[in-house]
Coordinates of C-alpha atoms in Angstrom, one line a residue:
M139 CA 36.5 -20.4 58.5
K140 CA 35.6 -17.2 60.1
F141 CA 35.1 -14.0 58.1
A142 CA 34.0 -10.4 58.6
A143 CA 31.7 -8.5 56.4
F144 CA 32.0 -4.7 56.4
F145 CA 29.0 -2.9 54.8
R146 CA 29.2 0.6 53.5
N147 CA 26.5 3.0 54.9
L148 CA 24.6 0.4 56.9
N149 CA 23.5 1.5 60.3
L150 CA 21.2 -1.0 61.9
G151 CA 17.6 0.1 62.1
H152 CA 18.1 3.3 60.1
G153 CA 16.5 4.0 56.7
A154 CA 16.5 0.8 54.6
A155 CA 18.9 -1.0 56.9
P156 CA 17.6 -4.1 58.7
S157 CA 17.6 -4.7 62.4
R158 CA 20.3 -6.8 64.0
A159 CA 18.1 -9.9 64.1
E160 CA 17.0 -9.4 60.4
L161 CA 20.6 -9.0 59.3
E162 CA 21.8 -12.1 61.1
S163 CA 18.8 -14.0 59.7
I164 CA 19.7 -12.9 56.2
F165 CA 23.2 -14.2 56.6
T166 CA 22.1 -17.6 57.8
R167 CA 19.5 -17.9 55.1
A168 CA 22.2 -17.0 52.6
G169 CA 24.3 -20.0 53.8
A170 CA 26.5 -18.7 56.6
G171 CA 27.1 -21.3 59.3
E172 CA 26.8 -18.7 62.0
A173 CA 26.4 -14.9 61.9
A174 CA 26.7 -12.3 64.6
S175 CA 26.2 -8.6 63.9
F176 CA 28.8 -6.6 65.7
Q177 CA 27.9 -3.1 67.0
T178 CA 25.4 -1.1 64.8
N179 CA 27.7 -0.1 61.9
G180 CA 27.1 -2.9 59.4
T181 CA 29.9 -5.2 60.6
V182 CA 29.0 -9.0 60.7
A183 CA 31.2 -11.9 61.8
F184 CA 30.2 -15.1 60.1
T185 CA 31.4 -18.6 59.2
A186 CA 31.6 -20.2 55.8
R187 CA 33.5 -23.2 54.4
G188 CA 36.1 -21.1 52.6
V189 CA 36.6 -17.9 50.7
R190 CA 34.5 -18.9 47.7
P191 CA 31.5 -19.9 49.8
A192 CA 31.9 -16.7 51.9
R193 CA 31.8 -14.6 48.7
Q194 CA 28.7 -16.6 47.6
V195 CA 27.1 -15.8 51.0
L196 CA 27.8 -12.1 50.6
R197 CA 26.3 -12.0 47.1
A198 CA 23.2 -13.7 48.4
V199 CA 23.0 -11.3 51.3
Q200 CA 23.3 -8.3 49.1
A201 CA 20.6 -9.7 46.8
M202 CA 18.3 -10.3 49.8
L203 CA 19.0 -6.8 51.2
V204 CA 18.1 -5.2 47.9
H205 CA 15.0 -7.4 47.4
E206 CA 13.7 -7.3 51.0
R207 CA 14.8 -3.9 52.2
G208 CA 15.8 -1.8 49.2
F209 CA 19.3 -1.5 50.7
D210 CA 22.0 -1.5 47.9
E211 CA 25.5 -0.8 49.2
P212 CA 28.8 -2.5 48.8
V213 CA 30.1 -5.0 51.3
F214 CA 33.8 -5.8 51.9
L215 CA 34.8 -9.4 52.8
R216 CA 37.9 -10.0 55.0
D217 CA 39.0 -13.3 56.7
M218 CA 39.8 -13.2 60.4
P219 CA 43.4 -14.4 59.9
G220 CA 44.0 -11.4 57.6
L221 CA 42.4 -9.0 60.0
L222 CA 44.6 -10.5 62.8
S223 CA 47.6 -9.9 60.6
L224 CA 46.5 -6.3 59.9
R225 CA 46.1 -5.7 63.7
S226 CA 49.6 -7.0 64.3
R227 CA 51.0 -4.2 62.0
D228 CA 49.4 -1.6 64.3
P229 CA 50.9 1.8 63.3
F230 CA 49.1 3.6 66.1
T231 CA 51.2 2.2 68.9
G232 CA 52.5 5.1 71.0
L233 CA 50.3 7.7 69.3
S234 CA 48.0 9.8 71.5
K235 CA 44.3 10.4 70.8
S236 CA 44.5 13.9 72.1
P237 CA 43.5 17.0 70.0
P238 CA 44.0 17.6 67.2
V239 CA 43.8 13.8 66.7
Y240 CA 40.1 12.8 66.4
D241 CA 40.6 9.0 66.0
F242 CA 42.4 6.1 64.4
Y243 CA 40.8 4.3 61.4
V244 CA 41.0 1.4 59.1
T245 CA 39.5 1.8 55.7
F246 CA 38.7 -1.3 53.8
L247 CA 39.4 -0.9 50.1
H248 CA 37.5 -2.2 47.1
D249 CA 39.0 -5.3 45.5
D250 CA 39.8 -3.3 42.4
A251 CA 41.8 -0.6 44.2
Q252 CA 45.4 -0.4 43.0
V253 CA 47.7 0.3 45.9
V254 CA 50.9 1.4 44.3
P255 CA 54.1 3.0 45.7
G256 CA 54.0 6.8 46.0
L257 CA 50.4 7.2 47.1
P258 CA 49.9 10.4 49.1
Q259 CA 50.3 10.2 52.8
S260 CA 47.6 12.9 53.5
N261 CA 44.7 14.6 51.9
A262 CA 44.8 18.2 50.7
R263 CA 43.4 19.6 54.0
G264 CA 45.9 17.6 56.0
D265 CA 43.1 16.2 58.2
V266 CA 43.6 12.6 57.1
Q267 CA 47.1 11.2 57.5
V268 CA 47.8 7.7 56.2
L269 CA 50.2 5.8 58.3
L270 CA 50.1 2.5 56.4
Y271 CA 48.8 1.3 53.1
T272 CA 48.3 -2.5 52.5
D273 CA 46.8 -4.2 49.5
T274 CA 43.4 -4.2 51.0
A275 CA 43.3 -1.3 53.5
L276 CA 44.7 2.0 54.6
L277 CA 45.3 2.8 58.3
S278 CA 45.0 6.5 59.1
V279 CA 44.7 9.2 61.7
S280 CA 41.9 11.7 61.4
H281 CA 42.5 15.2 62.7
A282 CA 40.0 17.8 63.9
H283 CA 39.9 20.7 61.5
G284 CA 37.7 23.4 63.1
L285 CA 34.3 21.9 63.8
T286 CA 34.9 18.9 61.4
M287 CA 37.1 15.9 61.3
G288 CA 38.9 14.4 58.4
S289 CA 37.1 11.6 56.6
P290 CA 39.3 8.7 55.6
N291 CA 36.5 7.1 53.7
V292 CA 35.7 10.1 51.6
W293 CA 39.4 10.6 50.8
A294 CA 39.9 6.9 50.0
E295 CA 36.9 6.9 47.6
K296 CA 38.3 10.0 45.9
L297 CA 41.8 8.6 45.7
F298 CA 40.9 5.3 44.2
G299 CA 37.6 6.2 42.5
L300 CA 35.9 3.2 44.1
P301 CA 33.7 2.6 47.2
A302 CA 35.3 1.9 50.5
T303 CA 34.2 1.5 54.1
T304 CA 35.8 2.7 57.3
R305 CA 35.8 1.6 61.0
T306 CA 37.6 2.9 64.0
W307 CA 40.7 1.0 64.9
G308 CA 39.1 0.3 68.3
T309 CA 36.1 -1.4 66.5
L310 CA 38.4 -3.7 64.6
C311 CA 40.3 -4.6 67.7
R312 CA 37.1 -5.4 69.7
L313 CA 35.7 -7.4 66.7
L314 CA 38.8 -9.5 66.8
E315 CA 38.8 -10.0 70.6
R316 CA 35.2 -11.3 70.4
H317 CA 35.2 -13.3 67.1
A318 CA 38.7 -14.2 65.9

């Protein structure tokens, strides 16, 4: 099966983060059949024999990253069929990326996040607008507010009190085009 790992705060080659080759090697040493780092933002497409083995791979990857690099951040596992299903729900169709819209985002939520009816559709500043909540993600629009933009990740982490990680919608679509 094909999976994607989305790391929080991992930018290849910066700080304690590994290089692309190191990250891919860590995945294969951890038991992934294949591993391909996608872009530089801590996104990795990999294969495993099922969900349980994929979770085992990620636990081993995290342990190796801590031991070998001192990198200790959460990682979010998603299977490619689930990501394809998420893409098919595209709430951004017909929306324009012209100011004040900064970009469209998908925020991957922690497994313990409780997505319940009645969650707010925007943050207090109004610079993050959620178009869709799912059980595992929120899809949002970030608006420019002066010289800054809304941060869907910061808002999701405050809303749920748990870590999250965010990618642009374009990144997700390109990942699926290449690896799904």
